[in-house]
Short mmCIF file of C-alpha atoms in Angstrom, two decimals:
data_model
loop_
_atom_site.label_atom_id
_atom_site.label_comp_id
_atom_site.label_asym_id
_atom_site.label_seq_id
_atom_site.Cartn_x
_atom_site.Cartn_y
_atom_site.Cartn_z
CA LYS A 14 61.16 -51.50 -65.14
CA GLN A 15 57.52 -50.01 -64.91
CA GLU A 16 57.64 -46.87 -63.20
CA VAL A 17 53.84 -44.97 -62.47
CA THR A 18 53.85 -41.10 -61.67
CA GLN A 19 51.24 -38.89 -60.76
CA ILE A 20 51.62 -35.45 -60.74
CA PRO A 21 50.00 -33.28 -58.92
CA ALA A 22 51.06 -35.06 -55.34
CA ALA A 23 48.01 -32.74 -53.75
CA LEU A 24 45.35 -30.54 -55.20
CA SER A 25 42.88 -28.22 -53.50
CA VAL A 26 39.96 -27.08 -54.86
CA PRO A 27 36.41 -25.10 -54.26
CA GLU A 28 33.65 -27.20 -54.26
CA GLY A 29 31.63 -27.50 -58.05
CA GLU A 30 34.57 -27.44 -59.79
CA ASN A 31 35.67 -29.89 -62.64
CA LEU A 32 38.97 -31.25 -62.21
CA VAL A 33 41.53 -33.68 -63.91
CA LEU A 34 44.36 -35.88 -62.18
CA ASN A 35 46.81 -37.46 -64.32
CA CYS A 36 48.76 -40.72 -64.18
CA SER A 37 51.75 -41.59 -66.64
CA PHE A 38 53.62 -44.91 -67.06
CA THR A 39 57.19 -45.59 -68.58
CA ASP A 40 56.33 -48.79 -70.83
CA SER A 41 53.34 -48.76 -73.04
CA ALA A 42 52.60 -52.53 -72.93
CA ILE A 43 50.37 -52.79 -70.46
CA TYR A 44 47.40 -54.99 -69.67
CA ASN A 45 45.05 -52.88 -68.07
CA LEU A 46 44.83 -49.55 -65.69
CA GLN A 47 42.65 -49.34 -62.74
CA TRP A 48 41.96 -46.37 -60.73
CA PHE A 49 41.35 -46.39 -57.05
CA ARG A 50 40.34 -44.22 -54.08
CA GLN A 51 41.94 -44.38 -50.96
CA ASP A 52 40.30 -42.19 -47.69
CA PRO A 53 42.73 -41.90 -44.43
CA GLY A 54 43.55 -45.06 -42.74
CA LYS A 55 41.60 -47.38 -44.98
CA GLY A 56 41.75 -49.54 -47.68
CA LEU A 57 41.81 -48.90 -51.54
CA THR A 58 38.23 -48.93 -53.56
CA SER A 59 38.20 -49.42 -56.87
CA LEU A 60 36.80 -46.75 -59.12
CA LEU A 61 37.18 -48.13 -62.69
CA LEU A 62 39.11 -50.30 -64.64
CA ILE A 63 40.44 -49.68 -68.13
CA GLN A 64 41.26 -52.26 -70.46
CA SER A 65 43.83 -51.86 -72.92
CA SER A 66 41.56 -52.40 -75.86
CA GLN A 67 39.49 -49.24 -74.73
CA ARG A 68 40.07 -45.64 -74.30
CA GLU A 69 37.78 -44.79 -71.72
CA GLN A 70 35.43 -45.99 -68.87
CA THR A 71 32.27 -43.65 -67.01
CA SER A 72 31.41 -44.30 -63.83
CA GLY A 73 28.65 -41.25 -62.53
CA ARG A 74 30.67 -38.14 -62.48
CA LEU A 75 33.90 -39.77 -62.73
CA ASN A 76 35.68 -40.43 -66.20
CA ALA A 77 38.95 -42.29 -67.10
CA SER A 78 40.55 -42.13 -70.18
CA LEU A 79 43.76 -43.98 -71.46
CA ASP A 80 46.30 -43.28 -74.28
CA LYS A 81 48.67 -46.13 -74.00
CA SER A 82 50.62 -44.76 -76.88
CA SER A 83 51.95 -41.50 -75.39
CA GLY A 84 51.85 -43.75 -71.40
CA ARG A 85 48.71 -41.64 -69.76
CA SER A 86 45.63 -41.90 -68.33
CA THR A 87 43.68 -39.31 -66.97
CA LEU A 88 40.46 -39.50 -64.21
CA TYR A 89 37.90 -36.62 -64.84
CA ILE A 90 36.12 -35.73 -61.71
CA ALA A 91 32.60 -33.42 -62.70
CA ALA A 92 31.09 -31.19 -60.16
CA SER A 93 33.50 -31.81 -57.55
CA GLN A 94 32.12 -32.44 -53.63
CA PRO A 95 33.91 -32.31 -50.51
CA GLY A 96 33.05 -36.02 -50.15
CA ASP A 97 35.30 -36.54 -52.98
CA SER A 98 38.20 -35.51 -50.76
CA ALA A 99 40.66 -38.66 -50.69
CA THR A 100 43.97 -40.17 -51.90
CA TYR A 101 43.57 -41.24 -55.77
CA LEU A 102 45.93 -43.82 -57.03
CA CYS A 103 46.22 -45.20 -60.52
CA ALA A 104 47.87 -48.86 -61.49
CA VAL A 105 49.38 -50.46 -64.48
CA ILE A 106 49.13 -54.00 -65.02
CA LYS A 107 51.70 -54.77 -67.31
CA GLY A 108 51.26 -57.45 -70.27
CA GLY A 109 51.75 -61.39 -69.37
CA SER A 110 51.55 -60.57 -65.41
CA GLU A 111 48.95 -60.24 -63.24
CA LYS A 112 50.61 -57.62 -60.71
CA LEU A 113 49.84 -54.07 -59.83
CA VAL A 114 52.28 -51.25 -60.07
CA PHE A 115 51.30 -48.04 -58.42
CA GLY A 116 52.07 -44.90 -58.79
CA LYS A 117 51.96 -42.77 -55.47
CA GLY A 118 48.92 -41.45 -55.58
CA THR A 119 47.56 -37.69 -55.48
CA LYS A 120 45.64 -36.06 -52.38
CA LEU A 121 42.59 -34.45 -53.24
CA THR A 122 41.07 -31.94 -51.40
CA VAL A 123 37.59 -30.38 -52.07
CA ASN A 124 36.72 -27.08 -49.95
CA PRO A 125 33.02 -26.43 -49.37
CA ASP B 1240 30.00 -57.34 -54.55
CA VAL B 1241 33.19 -58.82 -54.16
CA LYS B 1242 34.79 -58.75 -50.31
CA VAL B 1243 38.24 -59.16 -49.17
CA THR B 1244 38.38 -59.06 -45.33
CA GLN B 1245 41.69 -58.59 -43.21
CA SER B 1246 41.24 -60.43 -39.87
CA SER B 1247 42.46 -57.13 -38.21
CA ARG B 1248 42.31 -53.57 -38.54
CA TYR B 1249 45.38 -52.66 -36.15
CA LEU B 1250 48.05 -54.75 -34.63
CA VAL B 1251 50.79 -54.32 -31.68
CA LYS B 1252 53.07 -56.76 -31.90
CA ARG B 1253 56.96 -56.97 -30.19
CA THR B 1254 59.80 -57.30 -31.66
CA GLY B 1255 60.84 -60.67 -32.49
CA GLU B 1256 57.38 -62.02 -32.28
CA LYS B 1257 56.13 -64.15 -35.28
CA VAL B 1258 52.98 -62.39 -36.99
CA PHE B 1259 50.29 -63.69 -38.98
CA LEU B 1260 48.38 -61.23 -40.77
CA GLU B 1261 44.83 -63.42 -42.56
CA CYS B 1262 42.71 -62.20 -45.44
CA VAL B 1263 39.80 -63.90 -47.14
CA GLN B 1264 38.03 -63.49 -50.04
CA ASP B 1265 34.63 -64.73 -51.02
CA MET B 1266 34.81 -64.41 -55.03
CA ASP B 1267 36.55 -67.31 -56.03
CA HIS B 1268 39.61 -65.18 -57.42
CA GLU B 1269 42.89 -67.08 -58.51
CA ASN B 1270 45.19 -64.24 -57.65
CA MET B 1271 45.88 -62.88 -53.95
CA PHE B 1272 48.46 -59.99 -53.16
CA TRP B 1273 49.91 -58.63 -50.06
CA TYR B 1274 50.99 -55.00 -50.18
CA ARG B 1275 52.74 -52.68 -47.96
CA GLN B 1276 52.29 -48.83 -47.96
CA ASP B 1277 54.30 -46.46 -46.56
CA PRO B 1278 54.41 -42.37 -46.72
CA GLY B 1279 56.35 -41.27 -49.32
CA LEU B 1280 57.15 -45.09 -50.86
CA GLY B 1281 53.66 -46.08 -52.03
CA LEU B 1282 52.35 -49.27 -52.37
CA ARG B 1283 55.05 -52.16 -52.57
CA LEU B 1284 54.14 -55.57 -53.64
CA ILE B 1285 55.52 -58.51 -51.27
CA TYR B 1286 53.89 -61.77 -52.18
CA PHE B 1287 51.74 -62.73 -55.07
CA SER B 1288 49.85 -66.06 -55.51
CA TYR B 1289 48.06 -66.86 -58.63
CA ASP B 1290 46.88 -70.54 -57.23
CA VAL B 1291 46.48 -72.56 -54.41
CA LYS B 1292 50.31 -73.63 -52.87
CA MET B 1293 51.64 -71.12 -55.59
CA LYS B 1294 53.45 -68.12 -54.61
CA GLU B 1295 55.70 -65.78 -56.43
CA LYS B 1296 58.10 -63.16 -54.77
CA GLY B 1297 57.06 -59.34 -55.10
CA ASP B 1298 59.60 -56.08 -54.79
CA ILE B 1299 59.91 -56.25 -51.27
CA PRO B 1300 59.75 -60.28 -49.75
CA GLU B 1301 62.70 -60.17 -47.61
CA GLY B 1302 61.52 -60.94 -43.86
CA TYR B 1303 58.20 -62.37 -45.13
CA SER B 1304 56.90 -65.48 -45.99
CA VAL B 1305 53.34 -66.34 -47.18
CA SER B 1306 50.77 -69.44 -47.25
CA ARG B 1307 48.04 -70.41 -49.45
CA GLU B 1308 46.26 -73.45 -48.72
CA LYS B 1309 42.75 -73.13 -49.58
CA LYS B 1310 41.50 -70.57 -52.64
CA GLU B 1311 39.88 -68.16 -50.44
CA ARG B 1312 42.62 -67.41 -47.89
CA PHE B 1313 45.97 -65.54 -48.37
CA SER B 1314 48.25 -65.42 -45.15
CA LEU B 1315 51.20 -63.04 -44.82
CA ILE B 1316 53.34 -64.00 -42.28
CA LEU B 1317 56.35 -62.16 -40.42
CA GLU B 1318 58.51 -64.56 -39.29
CA SER B 1319 60.49 -62.23 -36.70
CA ALA B 1320 58.66 -58.80 -36.54
CA SER B 1321 61.16 -55.91 -36.55
CA THR B 1322 60.48 -52.24 -36.28
CA ASN B 1323 60.99 -51.65 -39.71
CA GLN B 1324 58.25 -53.71 -40.56
CA THR B 1325 55.72 -51.15 -38.86
CA SER B 1326 53.15 -50.10 -41.83
CA MET B 1327 50.07 -50.61 -43.41
CA TYR B 1328 49.78 -53.72 -44.81
CA LEU B 1329 46.87 -54.13 -47.70
CA CYS B 1330 45.68 -57.75 -49.11
CA ALA B 1331 43.95 -57.68 -52.71
CA SER B 1332 42.29 -60.36 -54.98
CA SER B 1333 41.48 -60.44 -58.61
CA ILE B 1334 40.21 -63.22 -61.24
CA ASN B 1335 42.32 -64.61 -63.91
CA ARG B 1336 40.40 -65.11 -66.93
CA GLY B 1337 39.78 -63.05 -69.94
CA MET B 1338 40.38 -58.95 -69.93
CA ASN B 1339 38.80 -57.95 -66.68
CA THR B 1340 41.63 -57.83 -64.03
CA GLU B 1341 39.94 -55.70 -61.88
CA ALA B 1342 41.67 -56.12 -58.39
CA PHE B 1343 39.64 -55.66 -55.25
CA PHE B 1344 41.50 -54.46 -51.88
CA GLY B 1345 40.63 -55.16 -48.11
CA GLN B 1346 40.68 -52.41 -45.44
CA GLY B 1347 43.92 -52.45 -44.60
CA THR B 1348 45.99 -53.84 -41.23
CA ARG B 1349 48.00 -51.08 -39.65
CA LEU B 1350 50.77 -52.87 -37.73
CA THR B 1351 53.05 -51.38 -35.35
CA VAL B 1352 56.32 -53.11 -34.18
CA VAL B 1353 57.29 -51.98 -30.62
#
């Protein structure tokens, strides 16, 4: 059974710092991996999708990488801002299935 | 932009009531999902539909059913609501063609069963 782990569960950084969020998965036979952001009490906002044939994707200050063989993905946030404060979730889609399996998220706080 | 709309942001229902949660997407997506999110447990899949009238059980289907009569609409039904179904419910949709399986979520429905 696919398991997805995100460490740390919470992270607090000063504004302007570059940071890395981690996501690991137990079954490397994934189709795609997707990163989301969730603000308190709200739904999930898609940030980046990395297809299994890709190694990274970039959107603005965000860069996500994927290493299938080691079962890891990272989300790099450059020059963090207080508005980046949210919970970040990663989800994998197993090959042959459209269902997403989620990690429990990393709660990020960026302090002014 | 893809839009997934859930019919209610907040709902309060009584134990034993039949509850309907509605979800509509406007991008002609084949796949639709219902998840629930609880502190410490994360997001868990309740039901999944890959086409009209087609459905698959997820990890926690007990106490729930679903209906998909039209491609754009996916309904979650709590047959007899119980207090342990108090939760945040999230609907999502995704395309079922090619490599781009990006999923999009609605704003969530916070259900309280009293």
